[in-house]
Amino acid sequence: MTSSSLEEQLRAENAQLRTRLEEAEATNGAATDITARKLAETKLAEVTQRCEMALKSAQVTLFHQDLDLRYTWIYNPVLGYDSGQVIGKRDVELFERAGDAVNTEAMKREVIHTGTSERRDVLIHAKGVEHYYDLLVEPLLNEAGSIAGVTCAAIEVTGRKQAEDALRENRQFTSRVLNNVLAFVGVMTPDGTLIDANRAALEAAGISPSEVIGKKFWDCYWWNYAPELQAQLRAACERAAMGEVVRYDVPVRMAGEAMVWIDFQLAPLCDGEGRVTHLIPSGMDITERRRSAESLRQNAELFVHLVDQAPSGVYVVDADFRVQQVNALAAPVFAKVDGLIGRDFTEVNEVLWGPKVAAEVAHIFRHTLDTGEGYVSPSFTHERQDIDVEEAYEWQIKRVSLADGRHGVVCYFEDVTESRRAKEKLRSAMEAAETANAAKDRFIAMLSHELRTPLTPVLMVVGLLEQEPGLSAQMREDLAMIKRNIVLETKLIDDLLDLSRIHSGKLLLAIAPVDLNEAVRHVCCICQSDLQGGDIHLAFSLDPTAGPVAADHARLQQILWNVLRNAIKFTPKYGDIRIMTTRLAAGRCEVRVQDSGVGIPQEMLPRIFDAFEQGGTSVTRQFGGLGLGLAICKALVELHQGTIRVESPGEGKGATFIIELPVAPSVLPATDTLAQTARAQVSRPIRLLLVEDHADTVRMLTRLLTNAGFVVVSASDVASALAAAERETFDVLISDLGLPDGSGNDVMRALRLRSDLPGIVMSGYGREEDVRWSEEAGFSEHLVKPVDPVKLKEAIFRVTQNRG
């Protein structure tokens, strides 16, 4: 209740009571009705008391001021004053700030001057605090009806004023925010008429407020006047007017004819009784969001497609660690897992592998999910718990972004169970093959030893007979024939051993610079007797710049010898063979061996370097041999990083073999093997300990070496050899490897403990490892049976040339 209403009520009741008193007095005259007067006075007291209580409860301050604006009466003083401190004072004497008093006194003087009441909010400061009062000022009339001052009523409204100021500031702030935000916000009447809209959104669309304010919302030009859209918006306004919140994604035409997508919402605004008073349309530009969403959708579809079409098993685990997707190739692995999609990944692995493996896999996946660090599994083989079968997998995982914007883990895997089993079978087969191959090598070595051993005494007998004077020409020719066949037999055995070593990868080369032309000349000298026997003409064309080549000297000689002997073998009597060397570009040298022989059929050319191939059974029957020479040549050339090929116009038109080898950086000083083996001048005969269990070989070797001036003591086993060494002193040990009670290596090692006696192996065992083992035992030379007597004597001189 305001001060004016209280005062008016008080005046009305006082006036009513006075009228009743006057009426009573007039009726009774001098004899006033005491009872009525008492009742009136009582009633007046009650009204006065009630008004005072109302004034106190309303915190109303009432006061009078005279024409000088000094307080003459006050009810319910404020600002910490009592009545005695106020009466007789003016506002300027009571208020903390003079400006506050100036304002209030100016208002009161205006009322005195005009005789018209004034009402306004005034500000008064007290003890550093602002107080707002709703001040009513009316003219105070005396009994004559003239203005004698002012009568005032003041109610403190500081709380209300502060609330109004806050509300005003909030409205101003809200207006500024809405008018500057690019999102559209408007106000409409329930019938859809737009009455206000924020300015920033209109400016962004290139629209002035006059174009849309006052129009029906669905008729505003930004909807591009699409009939179906206008109908949709009109229906939305009708629904919102019924109290429903409506939301759409709608296209809007912006400035420059650009079309954008707006997330549009229409909400009803209701009064306290629930009646819709306004509609609030709002919208936000979601063009980029829609584009991003569309791009994300397309990427998600592409991701799903790629997963489905992947050539391996693929599955995806989402950010909540649940299986999200499994492609067709992966599905059979999870066939026993119920409710796979959406199921916790750890639970899935427990079904497949059991709790322990599941925990390990979960730890790996979570690490990738948290850190982005990929993982490639080592070999993973374990028994499946769901099917009781051991299976093997190879898998890797990566972190990926999923359609919901969060990270997940994608796993690519291959079921390698069958391939692992196949590999295991292959490994077992390879081990078996290697075992068989080793057994084959041992068999070939043993066979070689057993074949070579009988040839040794035969070759030595031939050597002794060749030294006999007075032999007839026919006899010498027969001996030469025997010797050639022994050499041929030895060559066949050597070919078998070489092929075995090549296939097992045990053939080692000692690569060094070799003079290619000198190697060719030397091989031609070796084959001279074969050339003469067939009346074959040999021509040279050697390039002086050809060489040196990077080669194993002995193996290069073997290659050239095989090719040249092959040409001699297939060239008829009185035929021609030509050997040419050439230096090629790119650091290569070439040897060509061209013959005028039987030629090679075109269908045989691709197979000519295969083992056991000679161009057909008729060729084999006519020319003999095993067909290993060219196969060995090809393998040896390739070990030298070279190439070998053959050309032939056809049968009866000869053939040309072309060998290419890499050039070496320099030529080593020439070594004259024969010069190195020159007989040493000794002051006494060389004493030899011959250890051999083959009686014919012992007999022929003893005879041969004795005739050459050596002293020979023989032994047939390890024990007798060591006993002989205890009794006598020897210069050289010549020993077979295979002995009845041990090995020649055993003899050599035992004798080496006593002295530095040199040793020569003479054995049918000629593999690389046989040579290495004999060298490790202490032997200086390793000769393979059958041994040429001349080579044996040269070896003896080599190992003793530095001994006195």
mmCIF file of C-alpha atoms in Angstrom, residues 438-704:
data_model
loop_
_atom_site.group_PDB
_atom_site.id
_atom_site.type_symbol
_atom_site.label_atom_id
_atom_site.label_comp_id
_atom_site.label_asym_id
_atom_site.label_seq_id
_atom_site.Cartn_x
_atom_site.Cartn_y
_atom_site.Cartn_z
ATOM 1 C CA ALA A 438 73.708 -85.459 -46.619
ATOM 2 C CA ALA A 439 73.365 -89.223 -46.856
ATOM 3 C CA LYS A 440 73.650 -88.941 -50.651
ATOM 4 C CA ASP A 441 76.774 -86.797 -50.284
ATOM 5 C CA ARG A 442 78.270 -89.331 -47.904
ATOM 6 C CA PHE A 443 77.364 -92.122 -50.315
ATOM 7 C CA ILE A 444 78.887 -90.290 -53.291
ATOM 8 C CA ALA A 445 82.022 -89.543 -51.260
ATOM 9 C CA MET A 446 82.279 -93.179 -50.242
ATOM 10 C CA LEU A 447 81.568 -94.305 -53.800
ATOM 11 C CA SER A 448 84.188 -91.900 -55.100
ATOM 12 C CA HIS A 449 86.716 -93.241 -52.625
ATOM 13 C CA GLU A 450 85.935 -96.822 -53.491
ATOM 14 C CA LEU A 451 86.075 -96.108 -57.249
ATOM 15 C CA ARG A 452 89.247 -94.061 -57.086
ATOM 16 C CA THR A 453 91.237 -96.416 -54.883
ATOM 17 C CA PRO A 454 91.517 -99.273 -57.451
ATOM 18 C CA LEU A 455 92.481 -96.809 -60.183
ATOM 19 C CA THR A 456 95.537 -95.579 -58.284
ATOM 20 C CA PRO A 457 97.691 -98.729 -58.665
ATOM 21 C CA VAL A 458 96.558 -99.126 -62.282
ATOM 22 C CA LEU A 459 97.619 -95.581 -63.103
ATOM 23 C CA MET A 460 100.939 -96.109 -61.353
ATOM 24 C CA VAL A 461 101.570 -99.374 -63.208
ATOM 25 C CA VAL A 462 100.994 -97.490 -66.453
ATOM 26 C CA GLY A 463 103.435 -94.845 -65.269
ATOM 27 C CA LEU A 464 106.072 -97.470 -64.476
ATOM 28 C CA LEU A 465 105.571 -99.294 -67.766
ATOM 29 C CA GLU A 466 105.889 -96.034 -69.692
ATOM 30 C CA GLN A 467 109.382 -95.685 -68.173
ATOM 31 C CA GLU A 468 110.495 -99.103 -69.462
ATOM 32 C CA PRO A 469 112.983 -98.845 -72.341
ATOM 33 C CA GLY A 470 112.446 -100.784 -75.549
ATOM 34 C CA LEU A 471 108.627 -100.706 -75.547
ATOM 35 C CA SER A 472 107.073 -101.087 -78.963
ATOM 36 C CA ALA A 473 105.017 -98.299 -80.471
ATOM 37 C CA GLN A 474 101.908 -100.451 -80.200
ATOM 38 C CA MET A 475 102.559 -101.055 -76.519
ATOM 39 C CA ARG A 476 103.050 -97.363 -75.848
ATOM 40 C CA GLU A 477 99.824 -96.626 -77.736
ATOM 41 C CA ASP A 478 98.026 -99.208 -75.607
ATOM 42 C CA LEU A 479 99.411 -97.689 -72.401
ATOM 43 C CA ALA A 480 98.300 -94.232 -73.530
ATOM 44 C CA MET A 481 94.841 -95.638 -74.190
ATOM 45 C CA ILE A 482 94.727 -97.135 -70.692
ATOM 46 C CA LYS A 483 95.878 -93.876 -69.168
ATOM 47 C CA ARG A 484 93.258 -91.868 -71.096
ATOM 48 C CA ASN A 485 90.471 -94.106 -69.870
ATOM 49 C CA ILE A 486 91.700 -93.939 -66.298
ATOM 50 C CA VAL A 487 91.705 -90.126 -66.574
ATOM 51 C CA LEU A 488 88.224 -90.233 -68.143
ATOM 52 C CA GLU A 489 86.958 -92.455 -65.346
ATOM 53 C CA THR A 490 88.465 -90.074 -62.825
ATOM 54 C CA LYS A 491 86.808 -87.159 -64.614
ATOM 55 C CA LEU A 492 83.395 -88.813 -64.377
ATOM 56 C CA ILE A 493 83.884 -89.316 -60.657
ATOM 57 C CA ASP A 494 85.027 -85.696 -60.272
ATOM 58 C CA ASP A 495 81.914 -84.502 -62.133
ATOM 59 C CA LEU A 496 79.658 -86.421 -59.779
ATOM 60 C CA LEU A 497 81.406 -84.908 -56.745
ATOM 61 C CA ASP A 498 81.373 -81.384 -58.180
ATOM 62 C CA LEU A 499 77.667 -81.570 -59.007
ATOM 63 C CA SER A 500 76.917 -82.790 -55.492
ATOM 64 C CA ARG A 501 78.968 -79.983 -53.946
ATOM 65 C CA ILE A 502 77.305 -77.348 -56.154
ATOM 66 C CA HIS A 503 73.785 -78.519 -55.316
ATOM 67 C CA SER A 504 74.534 -78.577 -51.584
ATOM 68 C CA GLY A 505 76.148 -75.133 -51.685
ATOM 69 C CA LYS A 506 79.453 -76.472 -50.373
ATOM 70 C CA LEU A 507 81.610 -75.499 -53.348
ATOM 71 C CA LEU A 508 83.832 -72.592 -52.322
ATOM 72 C CA LEU A 509 85.796 -70.362 -54.659
ATOM 73 C CA ALA A 510 89.109 -68.576 -54.078
ATOM 74 C CA ILE A 511 88.552 -65.504 -56.267
ATOM 75 C CA ALA A 512 91.642 -63.643 -57.470
ATOM 76 C CA PRO A 513 92.784 -61.829 -60.644
ATOM 77 C CA VAL A 514 93.529 -64.434 -63.365
ATOM 78 C CA ASP A 515 95.069 -63.822 -66.788
ATOM 79 C CA LEU A 516 92.279 -65.048 -69.085
ATOM 80 C CA ASN A 517 94.465 -65.508 -72.178
ATOM 81 C CA GLU A 518 97.069 -67.452 -70.208
ATOM 82 C CA ALA A 519 94.332 -69.728 -68.803
ATOM 83 C CA VAL A 520 93.073 -70.387 -72.350
ATOM 84 C CA ARG A 521 96.584 -71.225 -73.621
ATOM 85 C CA HIS A 522 97.176 -73.584 -70.681
ATOM 86 C CA VAL A 523 93.929 -75.496 -71.267
ATOM 87 C CA CYS A 524 94.723 -75.790 -74.962
ATOM 88 C CA CYS A 525 98.116 -77.319 -74.092
ATOM 89 C CA ILE A 526 96.423 -79.861 -71.810
ATOM 90 C CA CYS A 527 94.032 -80.861 -74.610
ATOM 91 C CA GLN A 528 96.738 -80.969 -77.286
ATOM 92 C CA SER A 529 96.928 -84.772 -77.365
ATOM 93 C CA ASP A 530 93.107 -84.995 -77.798
ATOM 94 C CA LEU A 531 93.256 -82.488 -80.654
ATOM 95 C CA GLN A 532 96.041 -84.394 -82.359
ATOM 96 C CA GLY A 533 94.283 -87.719 -81.890
ATOM 97 C CA GLY A 534 91.269 -86.359 -83.796
ATOM 98 C CA ASP A 535 93.251 -84.427 -86.375
ATOM 99 C CA ILE A 536 91.310 -81.312 -85.286
ATOM 100 C CA HIS A 537 92.647 -77.888 -86.179
ATOM 101 C CA LEU A 538 92.665 -75.340 -83.321
ATOM 102 C CA ALA A 539 92.918 -71.593 -84.024
ATOM 103 C CA PHE A 540 93.410 -68.726 -81.534
ATOM 104 C CA SER A 541 92.215 -65.129 -81.592
ATOM 105 C CA LEU A 542 93.149 -63.683 -78.203
ATOM 106 C CA ASP A 543 92.489 -60.030 -77.350
ATOM 107 C CA PRO A 544 95.533 -58.714 -75.437
ATOM 108 C CA THR A 545 93.204 -56.476 -73.382
ATOM 109 C CA ALA A 546 90.992 -59.386 -72.297
ATOM 110 C CA GLY A 547 91.633 -59.788 -68.629
ATOM 111 C CA PRO A 548 92.463 -60.078 -65.947
ATOM 112 C CA VAL A 549 89.194 -61.654 -64.779
ATOM 113 C CA ALA A 550 88.000 -62.246 -61.215
ATOM 114 C CA ALA A 551 88.073 -66.032 -60.922
ATOM 115 C CA ASP A 552 89.165 -69.104 -59.026
ATOM 116 C CA HIS A 553 92.176 -70.185 -61.115
ATOM 117 C CA ALA A 554 91.571 -73.936 -60.825
ATOM 118 C CA ARG A 555 87.811 -73.679 -61.429
ATOM 119 C CA LEU A 556 88.321 -71.358 -64.433
ATOM 120 C CA GLN A 557 90.623 -73.982 -65.923
ATOM 121 C CA GLN A 558 87.953 -76.595 -65.226
ATOM 122 C CA ILE A 559 85.312 -74.484 -67.040
ATOM 123 C CA LEU A 560 87.508 -73.888 -70.088
ATOM 124 C CA TRP A 561 88.669 -77.520 -70.168
ATOM 125 C CA ASN A 562 85.093 -78.820 -70.051
ATOM 126 C CA VAL A 563 83.935 -76.518 -72.860
ATOM 127 C CA LEU A 564 86.982 -77.236 -75.055
ATOM 128 C CA ARG A 565 86.790 -81.023 -74.494
ATOM 129 C CA ASN A 566 83.063 -80.849 -75.296
ATOM 130 C CA ALA A 567 83.926 -79.145 -78.596
ATOM 131 C CA ILE A 568 86.615 -81.746 -79.350
ATOM 132 C CA LYS A 569 84.218 -84.549 -78.429
ATOM 133 C CA PHE A 570 81.527 -83.434 -80.887
ATOM 134 C CA THR A 571 83.819 -82.234 -83.709
ATOM 135 C CA PRO A 572 84.484 -84.857 -86.426
ATOM 136 C CA LYS A 573 87.955 -85.719 -87.704
ATOM 137 C CA TYR A 574 89.688 -82.941 -89.599
ATOM 138 C CA GLY A 575 87.225 -80.427 -88.153
ATOM 139 C CA ASP A 576 87.990 -76.932 -86.871
ATOM 140 C CA ILE A 577 87.791 -75.315 -83.423
ATOM 141 C CA ARG A 578 88.385 -71.622 -82.835
ATOM 142 C CA ILE A 579 88.884 -69.923 -79.456
ATOM 143 C CA MET A 580 88.481 -66.137 -79.155
ATOM 144 C CA THR A 581 88.767 -63.756 -76.216
ATOM 145 C CA THR A 582 87.381 -60.207 -76.191
ATOM 146 C CA ARG A 583 87.141 -57.375 -73.679
ATOM 147 C CA LEU A 584 83.543 -56.110 -73.559
ATOM 148 C CA ALA A 585 82.058 -52.949 -72.200
ATOM 149 C CA ALA A 586 80.767 -52.644 -68.615
ATOM 150 C CA GLY A 587 83.717 -54.498 -67.098
ATOM 151 C CA ARG A 588 83.210 -57.906 -68.717
ATOM 152 C CA CYS A 589 85.421 -60.270 -70.720
ATOM 153 C CA GLU A 590 84.243 -62.938 -73.159
ATOM 154 C CA VAL A 591 85.534 -66.326 -74.294
ATOM 155 C CA ARG A 592 84.032 -67.953 -77.404
ATOM 156 C CA VAL A 593 84.663 -71.614 -78.279
ATOM 157 C CA GLN A 594 83.391 -72.259 -81.803
ATOM 158 C CA ASP A 595 83.411 -75.697 -83.424
ATOM 159 C CA SER A 596 82.391 -77.221 -86.734
ATOM 160 C CA GLY A 597 80.866 -80.280 -85.090
ATOM 161 C CA VAL A 598 77.510 -82.023 -85.069
ATOM 162 C CA GLY A 599 75.613 -78.926 -83.892
ATOM 163 C CA ILE A 600 72.626 -78.790 -81.578
ATOM 164 C CA PRO A 601 68.936 -79.124 -82.541
ATOM 165 C CA GLN A 602 66.959 -75.961 -81.774
ATOM 166 C CA GLU A 603 64.626 -77.778 -79.389
ATOM 167 C CA MET A 604 67.660 -78.885 -77.336
ATOM 168 C CA LEU A 605 69.217 -75.454 -76.866
ATOM 169 C CA PRO A 606 67.133 -74.503 -73.781
ATOM 170 C CA ARG A 607 68.123 -77.801 -72.066
ATOM 171 C CA ILE A 608 71.750 -78.131 -73.091
ATOM 172 C CA PHE A 609 73.047 -77.006 -69.665
ATOM 173 C CA ASP A 610 70.758 -79.318 -67.703
ATOM 174 C CA ALA A 611 72.400 -82.211 -65.890
ATOM 175 C CA PHE A 612 72.382 -85.578 -67.730
ATOM 176 C CA GLU A 613 71.355 -83.889 -71.017
ATOM 177 C CA GLN A 614 73.420 -84.588 -74.149
ATOM 178 C CA GLY A 615 70.909 -84.075 -76.879
ATOM 179 C CA GLY A 616 69.261 -87.511 -76.811
ATOM 180 C CA THR A 617 70.068 -91.150 -76.156
ATOM 181 C CA SER A 618 71.663 -91.575 -79.567
ATOM 182 C CA VAL A 619 74.233 -88.919 -78.703
ATOM 183 C CA THR A 620 74.894 -90.570 -75.376
ATOM 184 C CA ARG A 621 75.435 -93.942 -77.041
ATOM 185 C CA GLN A 622 77.667 -92.417 -79.716
ATOM 186 C CA PHE A 623 79.816 -90.135 -77.610
ATOM 187 C CA GLY A 624 79.503 -91.532 -74.055
ATOM 188 C CA GLY A 625 79.630 -89.574 -70.787
ATOM 189 C CA LEU A 626 77.053 -88.665 -68.171
ATOM 190 C CA GLY A 627 76.093 -85.231 -69.489
ATOM 191 C CA LEU A 628 77.337 -83.410 -66.388
ATOM 192 C CA GLY A 629 80.159 -81.303 -67.831
ATOM 193 C CA LEU A 630 78.080 -78.424 -69.194
ATOM 194 C CA ALA A 631 75.788 -78.382 -66.130
ATOM 195 C CA ILE A 632 78.873 -78.033 -63.930
ATOM 196 C CA CYS A 633 80.263 -75.337 -66.216
ATOM 197 C CA LYS A 634 77.063 -73.305 -65.963
ATOM 198 C CA ALA A 635 76.977 -73.580 -62.169
ATOM 199 C CA LEU A 636 80.644 -72.614 -61.849
ATOM 200 C CA VAL A 637 80.287 -69.658 -64.214
ATOM 201 C CA GLU A 638 77.303 -68.342 -62.267
ATOM 202 C CA LEU A 639 79.256 -68.714 -59.021
ATOM 203 C CA HIS A 640 81.803 -66.403 -60.677
ATOM 204 C CA GLN A 641 78.984 -63.855 -61.323
ATOM 205 C CA GLY A 642 79.298 -64.659 -65.034
ATOM 206 C CA THR A 643 77.110 -66.127 -67.780
ATOM 207 C CA ILE A 644 77.406 -68.961 -70.296
ATOM 208 C CA ARG A 645 75.218 -69.581 -73.344
ATOM 209 C CA VAL A 646 75.283 -71.580 -76.554
ATOM 210 C CA GLU A 647 74.394 -70.766 -80.149
ATOM 211 C CA SER A 648 73.945 -73.246 -82.995
ATOM 212 C CA PRO A 649 72.436 -72.883 -86.471
ATOM 213 C CA GLY A 650 71.231 -76.502 -86.202
ATOM 214 C CA GLU A 651 72.310 -80.083 -86.623
ATOM 215 C CA GLY A 652 75.546 -80.561 -88.560
ATOM 216 C CA LYS A 653 76.354 -76.833 -88.436
ATOM 217 C CA GLY A 654 78.523 -76.635 -85.332
ATOM 218 C CA ALA A 655 78.019 -74.745 -82.075
ATOM 219 C CA THR A 656 79.485 -71.767 -80.249
ATOM 220 C CA PHE A 657 79.745 -71.515 -76.465
ATOM 221 C CA ILE A 658 80.084 -67.973 -75.066
ATOM 222 C CA ILE A 659 81.370 -67.355 -71.567
ATOM 223 C CA GLU A 660 81.310 -63.908 -69.918
ATOM 224 C CA LEU A 661 83.221 -63.144 -66.712
ATOM 225 C CA PRO A 662 83.736 -59.970 -64.670
ATOM 226 C CA VAL A 663 87.003 -58.093 -65.038
ATOM 227 C CA ALA A 664 89.343 -58.068 -62.029
ATOM 228 C CA PRO A 665 91.106 -54.892 -60.883
ATOM 229 C CA SER A 666 94.634 -56.148 -61.383
ATOM 230 C CA VAL A 667 96.706 -59.174 -62.308
ATOM 231 C CA LEU A 668 98.529 -61.140 -59.635
ATOM 232 C CA PRO A 669 102.118 -62.043 -60.347
ATOM 233 C CA ALA A 670 102.199 -65.194 -62.427
ATOM 234 C CA THR A 671 102.911 -68.346 -60.471
ATOM 235 C CA ASP A 672 104.746 -71.117 -62.202
ATOM 236 C CA THR A 673 103.565 -74.232 -60.435
ATOM 237 C CA LEU A 674 106.232 -76.324 -62.069
ATOM 238 C CA ALA A 675 108.937 -73.935 -60.953
ATOM 239 C CA GLN A 676 107.680 -74.133 -57.399
ATOM 240 C CA THR A 677 107.954 -77.883 -57.492
ATOM 241 C CA ALA A 678 111.512 -78.009 -58.737
ATOM 242 C CA ARG A 679 113.355 -80.788 -57.113
ATOM 243 C CA ALA A 680 115.078 -79.638 -53.922
ATOM 244 C CA GLN A 681 118.739 -80.417 -53.534
ATOM 245 C CA VAL A 682 119.123 -82.473 -50.418
ATOM 246 C CA SER A 683 122.093 -84.021 -48.875
ATOM 247 C CA ARG A 684 120.288 -87.322 -48.283
ATOM 248 C CA PRO A 685 117.345 -89.278 -49.713
ATOM 249 C CA ILE A 686 113.885 -88.178 -48.548
ATOM 250 C CA ARG A 687 112.334 -90.689 -46.148
ATOM 251 C CA LEU A 688 108.616 -91.333 -46.644
ATOM 252 C CA LEU A 689 106.104 -92.959 -44.255
ATOM 253 C CA LEU A 690 103.403 -94.419 -46.542
ATOM 254 C CA VAL A 691 100.115 -95.303 -44.731
ATOM 255 C CA GLU A 692 97.738 -97.219 -47.053
ATOM 256 C CA ASP A 693 95.495 -100.248 -46.495
ATOM 257 C CA HIS A 694 95.051 -101.109 -50.194
ATOM 258 C CA ALA A 695 97.754 -103.702 -50.891
ATOM 259 C CA ASP A 696 98.063 -103.135 -54.662
ATOM 260 C CA THR A 697 98.365 -99.398 -54.130
ATOM 261 C CA VAL A 698 101.065 -99.906 -51.463
ATOM 262 C CA ARG A 699 103.023 -102.235 -53.714
ATOM 263 C CA MET A 700 102.929 -100.009 -56.779
ATOM 264 C CA LEU A 701 103.561 -96.775 -54.853
ATOM 265 C CA THR A 702 106.512 -98.266 -53.013
ATOM 266 C CA ARG A 703 108.013 -99.444 -56.299
ATOM 267 C CA LEU A 704 107.346 -96.127 -58.051
#
